[in-house]
Coordinates of C-alpha atoms and ligand atoms in Angstrom, one line a residue:
M1 CA 107.7 82.6 75.5
S2 CA 111.0 83.5 74.0
N3 CA 113.9 82.9 76.4
R4 CA 115.7 85.8 74.7
Y5 CA 113.5 88.2 76.6
G6 CA 115.3 90.0 79.5
F7 CA 115.1 88.7 83.1
N8 CA 112.6 91.4 84.2
T9 CA 110.3 90.5 81.3
L10 CA 110.5 86.7 82.0
A11 CA 109.7 87.4 85.7
L12 CA 106.4 88.9 84.5
H13 CA 105.5 86.8 81.5
A14 CA 107.3 83.5 81.2
G15 CA 104.9 80.5 81.2
A16 CA 101.7 82.7 81.1
G17 CA 99.7 82.9 77.9
V18 CA 96.2 84.3 77.6
D19 CA 93.5 81.6 77.6
E20 CA 90.0 81.7 76.2
T21 CA 88.8 83.9 79.0
N22 CA 91.3 86.6 78.0
S23 CA 92.3 87.1 81.6
R24 CA 95.6 89.0 82.0
G25 CA 96.3 87.7 85.5
V26 CA 97.3 84.0 85.7
P27 CA 94.0 82.1 86.5
L28 CA 94.0 80.2 89.8
H29 CA 92.8 76.6 89.1
R30 CA 91.3 75.4 92.3
T31 CA 90.5 71.8 91.2
S32 CA 91.6 68.4 92.4
S33 CA 90.9 66.7 89.1
Y34 CA 90.1 67.1 85.4
V35 CA 87.4 65.6 83.2
F36 CA 88.5 63.1 80.6
K37 CA 87.1 63.6 77.0
S38 CA 86.6 59.8 76.5
T39 CA 87.9 56.5 77.7
T40 CA 90.6 56.6 75.0
H41 CA 91.7 60.0 76.2
A42 CA 91.9 58.8 79.8
A43 CA 93.9 55.7 78.8
D44 CA 96.3 57.8 76.7
L45 CA 96.9 60.2 79.6
F46 CA 97.6 57.4 82.0
A47 CA 99.9 55.6 79.6
L48 CA 101.8 58.9 78.9
R49 CA 100.9 58.6 75.2
E50 CA 99.4 62.1 75.5
P51 CA 100.3 64.9 77.9
G52 CA 97.5 66.4 79.9
N53 CA 96.0 66.9 83.4
I54 CA 94.7 64.0 85.4
Y55 CA 94.9 65.0 89.1
T56 CA 96.3 68.0 90.9
R57 CA 98.7 66.0 93.1
M58 CA 100.7 65.5 89.8
M59 CA 100.0 68.7 87.9
N60 CA 97.8 71.8 87.8
P61 CA 97.7 74.6 85.2
T62 CA 98.6 77.4 87.8
Q63 CA 101.5 75.3 89.1
G64 CA 102.5 74.7 85.4
V65 CA 102.9 78.5 84.9
L66 CA 105.1 78.7 88.0
E67 CA 107.3 75.8 86.8
E68 CA 107.7 77.3 83.3
R69 CA 108.5 80.7 84.8
M70 CA 111.2 79.4 87.1
A71 CA 112.7 77.2 84.4
A72 CA 113.0 80.3 82.2
L73 CA 114.5 82.5 85.0
E74 CA 117.1 79.8 85.8
G75 CA 117.8 78.9 82.2
G76 CA 116.7 75.3 82.8
G77 CA 114.8 72.8 80.7
G78 CA 111.9 72.1 83.1
A79 CA 110.9 72.4 86.7
L80 CA 108.7 70.8 89.4
A81 CA 107.0 72.8 92.2
L82 CA 106.5 71.1 95.5
A83 CA 104.9 71.7 98.9
S84 CA 108.1 73.1 100.5
G85 CA 111.8 73.8 100.0
T86 CA 112.4 70.8 102.3
A87 CA 110.3 68.5 100.1
A88 CA 112.3 69.8 97.1
V89 CA 115.6 68.9 98.7
F90 CA 114.3 65.5 99.9
Y91 CA 112.8 64.5 96.5
S92 CA 116.0 65.6 94.7
V93 CA 118.0 63.2 96.8
I94 CA 115.6 60.2 96.6
N95 CA 115.1 60.8 92.9
I96 CA 118.8 60.0 92.4
C97 CA 119.8 57.8 95.4
G98 CA 118.5 54.5 96.6
R99 CA 119.6 52.3 99.5
G100 CA 123.4 52.0 99.4
D101 CA 124.0 55.1 97.3
E102 CA 125.7 58.1 98.9
V103 CA 125.6 61.9 98.9
V104 CA 128.6 64.2 99.3
S105 CA 127.5 67.6 100.6
A106 CA 128.8 70.8 102.0
N107 CA 128.3 70.9 105.8
N108 CA 127.2 74.6 106.2
L109 CA 123.6 73.8 105.4
Y110 CA 120.2 75.1 106.3
G111 CA 119.3 73.4 109.6
G112 CA 116.5 71.2 108.2
T113 CA 118.6 70.0 105.4
Y114 CA 121.5 69.2 107.8
T115 CA 119.2 67.1 109.9
M116 CA 117.8 65.4 106.8
F117 CA 121.2 64.4 105.6
D118 CA 122.8 63.7 108.9
S119 CA 120.0 61.6 110.5
I120 CA 117.0 60.9 108.2
L121 CA 118.7 59.7 105.0
P122 CA 121.0 57.2 106.8
E123 CA 117.8 55.6 108.1
L124 CA 116.8 55.0 104.5
G125 CA 120.2 53.5 103.7
I126 CA 121.5 56.7 102.0
N127 CA 124.6 58.0 103.7
A128 CA 125.8 61.6 103.4
S129 CA 129.3 62.9 104.0
L130 CA 129.2 66.4 105.2
E131 CA 132.3 68.4 104.5
S132 CA 133.5 72.0 104.7
P133 CA 133.1 73.5 101.2
L134 CA 135.6 76.3 101.9
D135 CA 138.1 74.1 100.0
P136 CA 136.3 72.2 97.2
A137 CA 139.0 69.5 97.5
N138 CA 137.4 68.5 100.8
L139 CA 134.3 67.4 98.9
E140 CA 136.4 65.7 96.2
R141 CA 138.2 63.6 98.8
A142 CA 134.8 62.4 100.2
I143 CA 133.7 61.0 96.8
N144 CA 133.8 57.2 96.5
E145 CA 132.3 54.6 94.2
H146 CA 128.9 54.8 95.9
T147 CA 128.6 58.6 95.5
R148 CA 125.7 59.6 93.3
M149 CA 125.4 63.4 93.8
L150 CA 127.3 66.5 95.1
F151 CA 125.2 69.0 97.1
T152 CA 125.8 72.5 98.2
E153 CA 124.0 75.8 99.0
V154 CA 125.3 78.9 97.3
I155 CA 125.4 81.0 100.4
G156 CA 126.0 78.9 103.5
N157 CA 125.0 78.9 107.1
P158 CA 125.6 80.6 109.5
V159 CA 128.3 83.0 108.4
L160 CA 127.3 83.5 104.7
D161 CA 130.3 81.8 103.1
V162 CA 129.9 81.5 99.3
A163 CA 130.5 78.2 97.5
N164 CA 132.6 78.0 94.3
I165 CA 130.0 76.5 92.0
G166 CA 132.2 76.3 89.0
A167 CA 134.9 74.4 90.9
L168 CA 132.3 72.0 92.4
S169 CA 130.7 71.3 89.1
E170 CA 134.1 70.4 87.6
I171 CA 134.7 68.0 90.4
A172 CA 131.2 66.5 90.1
H173 CA 131.5 66.0 86.4
R174 CA 135.0 64.5 86.6
Y175 CA 133.3 61.6 88.6
H176 CA 130.2 61.7 86.5
I177 CA 127.8 62.7 89.2
P178 CA 125.3 65.7 89.2
L179 CA 125.9 68.9 91.1
V180 CA 122.7 69.8 93.0
V181 CA 122.5 73.4 94.3
D182 CA 120.2 75.0 96.8
S183 CA 120.1 78.6 95.5
T184 CA 117.4 80.0 97.9
F185 CA 119.6 82.8 99.3
T186 CA 120.6 84.2 95.9
T187 CA 117.5 83.7 93.7
P188 CA 118.1 83.7 89.9
Y189 CA 118.3 87.5 90.0
L190 CA 121.7 87.3 91.7
F191 CA 123.0 84.0 90.5
R192 CA 122.0 81.2 88.0
P193 CA 123.9 78.0 89.0
L194 CA 123.1 76.2 85.7
E195 CA 125.2 78.8 83.9
H196 CA 128.1 77.9 86.2
G197 CA 127.9 74.1 85.6
A198 CA 125.3 73.0 88.1
D199 CA 122.8 70.3 86.9
V200 CA 119.9 70.8 89.3
V201 CA 118.8 73.9 91.2
I202 CA 116.5 74.0 94.2
H203 CA 114.7 76.9 95.8
S204 CA 112.5 77.4 98.9
L205 CA 109.9 79.6 97.3
T206 CA 108.9 80.5 100.9
K207 CA 111.8 83.0 101.0
W208 CA 112.7 85.8 98.5
L209 CA 110.9 84.3 95.4
G210 CA 107.5 84.5 97.2
G211 CA 109.0 87.4 99.0
H212 CA 106.1 88.3 101.4
G213 CA 106.2 85.6 104.1
T214 CA 102.7 84.4 103.0
G215 CA 103.2 80.8 101.9
I216 CA 105.4 77.6 102.0
G217 CA 106.6 76.1 98.8
G218 CA 109.6 74.7 96.9
I219 CA 110.8 74.1 93.4
V220 CA 113.4 72.0 91.6
V221 CA 114.8 73.1 88.2
D222 CA 116.4 70.6 85.9
G223 CA 119.1 71.9 83.6
G224 CA 118.4 69.2 81.1
N225 CA 122.0 68.5 80.3
F226 CA 123.1 65.7 82.7
D227 CA 123.4 62.2 81.1
W228 CA 121.5 59.7 83.3
T229 CA 122.2 56.7 81.1
D230 CA 125.2 55.6 83.2
P231 CA 124.0 52.3 84.8
K232 CA 125.2 53.4 88.2
F233 CA 122.1 55.6 88.3
R234 CA 119.9 52.6 89.0
L235 CA 116.7 54.5 89.3
F236 CA 117.0 55.8 85.8
N237 CA 118.3 52.7 84.0
E238 CA 116.5 49.7 85.5
P239 CA 112.9 49.1 84.4
D240 CA 110.4 50.6 86.9
P241 CA 107.8 47.9 87.6
S242 CA 105.4 50.6 89.0
Y243 CA 105.4 52.3 85.6
H244 CA 105.0 49.6 82.9
G245 CA 108.8 48.8 83.1
L246 CA 109.7 52.3 82.0
R247 CA 113.5 53.1 82.1
Y248 CA 113.5 56.9 82.7
A249 CA 116.9 57.6 81.1
H250 CA 115.9 55.8 77.9
D251 CA 112.2 55.5 77.2
L252 CA 110.8 59.0 77.5
G253 CA 111.2 60.0 73.9
E254 CA 111.6 63.7 73.5
L255 CA 111.5 64.1 77.3
N256 CA 114.7 62.0 77.7
P257 CA 116.9 65.1 78.4
L258 CA 114.4 66.0 81.2
A259 CA 114.5 62.4 82.7
F260 CA 115.4 63.8 86.1
I261 CA 112.4 66.2 86.6
T262 CA 110.0 63.8 84.7
R263 CA 110.8 61.0 87.0
M264 CA 110.5 63.3 90.0
R265 CA 106.9 64.0 89.0
L266 CA 106.0 60.4 88.0
V267 CA 107.6 58.7 91.1
P268 CA 108.3 60.8 94.2
L269 CA 105.5 63.4 93.7
R270 CA 102.9 60.9 92.4
N271 CA 103.5 58.3 95.1
L272 CA 104.7 60.3 98.1
G273 CA 102.5 63.3 97.5
A274 CA 104.2 66.6 98.6
C275 CA 102.4 68.7 96.0
I276 CA 102.1 72.5 96.1
S277 CA 98.6 73.9 96.5
P278 CA 97.3 75.9 93.5
D279 CA 96.7 78.8 95.8
N280 CA 100.4 78.8 96.9
A281 CA 101.5 78.4 93.3
W282 CA 99.5 81.6 92.5
I283 CA 100.9 83.5 95.5
F284 CA 104.5 82.7 94.4
L285 CA 103.8 83.8 90.8
Q286 CA 102.6 87.1 92.2
G287 CA 105.8 87.4 94.2
I288 CA 108.1 86.5 91.3
E289 CA 106.6 89.3 89.1
T290 CA 108.4 91.8 91.3
L291 CA 111.5 89.7 92.2
P292 CA 114.0 92.0 90.4
L293 CA 112.7 95.1 92.1
R294 CA 112.5 93.6 95.6
M295 CA 115.8 91.7 95.3
Q296 CA 117.6 94.9 94.3
R297 CA 116.3 96.7 97.3
H298 CA 117.0 93.8 99.6
C299 CA 120.7 93.9 98.4
D300 CA 120.9 97.7 98.7
N301 CA 119.4 97.8 102.1
A302 CA 121.6 94.8 103.3
M303 CA 124.7 96.6 102.2
G304 CA 123.5 99.7 104.0
V305 CA 122.9 97.7 107.2
A306 CA 126.2 95.9 106.9
R307 CA 128.1 99.2 106.6
Y308 CA 126.1 100.8 109.4
L309 CA 126.8 97.8 111.8
S310 CA 130.5 97.7 110.8
D311 CA 130.9 101.3 112.1
H312 CA 128.8 100.8 115.3
P313 CA 130.8 100.7 118.6
A314 CA 128.4 98.1 120.1
V315 CA 129.1 95.6 117.2
K316 CA 132.0 93.2 117.5
W317 CA 132.0 91.7 114.0
V318 CA 129.9 91.7 110.8
R319 CA 129.7 89.2 108.0
Y320 CA 128.2 90.2 104.6
P321 CA 129.5 89.0 101.3
G322 CA 129.1 92.6 100.0
L323 CA 131.7 94.1 102.4
E324 CA 135.1 94.4 100.7
K325 CA 136.9 93.0 103.7
D326 CA 134.6 90.0 104.0
P327 CA 136.2 86.6 103.5
A328 CA 133.4 85.7 101.0
H329 CA 133.7 88.9 99.0
E330 CA 136.0 87.7 96.3
M331 CA 134.0 84.5 95.6
A332 CA 130.7 86.4 95.7
S333 CA 132.0 89.2 93.4
R334 CA 133.3 86.7 90.9
Q335 CA 129.9 84.9 90.6
F336 CA 127.0 87.2 91.5
E337 CA 125.3 89.8 89.5
N338 CA 123.4 92.8 90.8
G339 CA 124.3 92.5 94.5
F340 CA 125.1 90.2 97.5
G341 CA 121.8 89.2 98.9
G342 CA 119.6 90.2 101.8
M343 CA 121.3 88.3 104.7
V344 CA 123.6 89.9 107.3
V345 CA 125.0 88.3 110.4
F346 CA 126.8 90.0 113.2
G347 CA 128.0 89.8 116.8
I348 CA 127.3 92.2 119.6
N349 CA 129.9 93.1 122.3
G350 CA 129.1 91.6 125.7
D351 CA 127.9 88.1 126.7
R352 CA 125.0 86.0 125.4
T353 CA 122.5 88.3 127.2
A354 CA 123.5 91.2 125.0
G355 CA 122.1 89.3 122.0
E356 CA 118.9 88.6 123.9
K357 CA 118.6 92.2 125.0
F358 CA 119.1 93.4 121.4
I359 CA 116.3 91.1 120.1
D360 CA 113.9 92.1 122.9
G361 CA 114.7 95.7 122.2
L362 CA 113.7 95.6 118.5
D363 CA 110.5 97.5 117.6
L364 CA 110.1 97.7 113.8
I365 CA 112.2 94.6 113.0
S366 CA 110.3 91.3 113.6
H367 CA 111.8 88.5 115.8
L368 CA 110.9 85.3 114.0
A369 CA 112.3 82.2 112.3
N370 CA 112.1 83.0 108.6
V371 CA 114.2 84.8 106.0
G372 CA 113.3 86.5 102.7
D373 CA 110.2 88.4 103.8
A374 CA 109.8 91.9 102.4
K375 CA 109.9 93.0 106.1
T376 CA 113.1 93.0 108.1
L377 CA 113.6 90.0 110.4
A378 CA 116.1 89.1 113.1
I379 CA 116.8 86.1 115.3
H380 CA 119.3 85.0 117.9
P381 CA 120.1 81.4 116.9
A382 CA 121.9 80.4 120.2
S383 CA 118.7 80.9 122.2
T384 CA 116.2 79.7 119.5
T385 CA 116.8 77.7 116.3
H386 CA 120.0 76.1 117.7
S387 CA 119.2 76.1 121.5
Q388 CA 118.8 72.3 121.5
L389 CA 122.5 72.0 120.8
T390 CA 125.2 72.2 123.6
E391 CA 127.4 75.3 123.5
D392 CA 130.2 73.1 122.1
Q393 CA 128.0 71.8 119.3
Q394 CA 126.8 75.4 118.6
L395 CA 130.4 76.6 118.3
Q396 CA 131.3 73.7 116.0
G397 CA 128.5 74.9 113.7
G398 CA 129.7 78.5 113.9
I399 CA 126.8 79.6 116.1
T400 CA 128.6 81.8 118.5
P401 CA 126.6 83.0 121.5
D402 CA 126.8 86.6 120.2
L403 CA 125.5 85.8 116.7
I404 CA 122.5 87.7 115.4
R405 CA 121.0 86.7 112.0
M406 CA 119.2 89.4 110.0
S407 CA 117.1 89.1 106.9
V408 CA 117.1 92.7 105.7
G409 CA 113.8 93.8 104.2
I410 CA 112.8 96.6 101.8
E411 CA 111.6 99.3 104.3
S412 CA 113.2 102.8 104.2
I413 CA 116.8 102.2 105.1
E414 CA 116.8 105.0 107.7
D415 CA 114.0 103.2 109.6
I416 CA 115.9 99.9 109.7
Q417 CA 119.0 101.6 110.9
G418 CA 117.0 103.6 113.4
D419 CA 115.6 100.5 114.9
L420 CA 119.0 98.9 115.1
A421 CA 120.4 102.0 116.8
Q422 CA 117.8 102.0 119.6
A423 CA 118.0 98.2 120.1
L424 CA 121.9 98.3 120.2
D425 CA 121.7 101.1 122.8
K426 CA 119.8 98.7 125.1
T427 CA 122.6 96.1 125.0
K428 CA 125.0 98.3 127.0
Ligands
LIG1 C1 114.0 77.7 104.1 C2 115.0 77.0 103.4 C3 114.8 75.6 103.1 C4 113.6 74.9 103.4 O1 112.5 75.5 102.8 P1 111.0 75.4 103.3 O2 110.2 76.1 102.3 O3 110.9 76.2 104.6 O4 110.6 74.0 103.5 C5 115.8 75.0 102.4 N1 117.0 75.6 102.1 C6 117.2 76.9 102.5 C7 118.5 77.5 102.1 C8 116.2 77.6 103.1 O5 116.5 78.9 103.4

């Protein structure tokens, strides 16, 4: 598939040929394993002398189409689909860092990633410094001789600040470490981090890429340009005894530029096992076909909701990168195409119970802990996702008691605004 096709065309066609059955839809290959043609064939597959399918934990043809499509949409060299966005983040870290290596990361992260970096990775001997990315110099100051990667999300939690990916990539490359970016909230329709100097892009497919709230999955896209031959990247330069003494940065032949994603398949995925199911890979392909249409409507509706809330007397404050007065607007406008995403956060006048009354008053809008569904979703983090924290800890994380997080869907905008209007009325 020519990468010169436009984005809309790639979303529909990239990675998918027509096989001997002439099926137009991408076939769903529900199989755990694949028959070898001969003992020689089997031995060649296992020794990586010949590419091919062995076992679905490592690869599956339906998953392969998803990987090629996402690599094409991001402008990357290759991709690996996994069981969840969380697994995609974890495997990206442990594919680079071993005991004693360190991560420098933005601190305004998705909750699960924050916990992984703050308490799980240190148990494995991988420390993470979590810094405010509002000034990229904060992250630069945290880099030391043990640092092996820089990590950020494009749109942060909870108030939707936007990272300067170009500035962060310059810093990372000055210290010869890769910039790894979780781009879930933007999708490649709004922003392609590789074009701004990132080296690895991660998505939770669960959100806007799948787009219908029907499956959990994640993906890692390798830009294919980072040089892993620096000996400080131990995992890529020392012979791997579990793989015939292979040195991933040197011995992969024409796959050497894709050493990162190849190692992720051969080591973390093969041996730790967070593979995507073929069914979920198929569901995400179905979602991606309409990503440009849905994402445009998400952006248009979110802008409509942000403007509506800004003018509403019961609303104290609104954050949306698309609003001209928003602190993130300049950075977002400089980097994004087509719009500013589907997330809006806001505060309601009154105390914490005003937020609870608002949520309980919603009718059309669903109260749940997800984002990126085609349907509009809302949650009050102080009483749910972040309720285990003390009020002080909540405030430190920017979770004010009045904060409502909305993932704006693709319904008729009048109906979303109508539901907001009647629920806001109940907060008085
Ligand atoms: C949801 C999400 C994740 C985790 O993805 P799962 O598919 O739920 O495991 C990671 N990062 C961001 C930004 C997310 O929104």
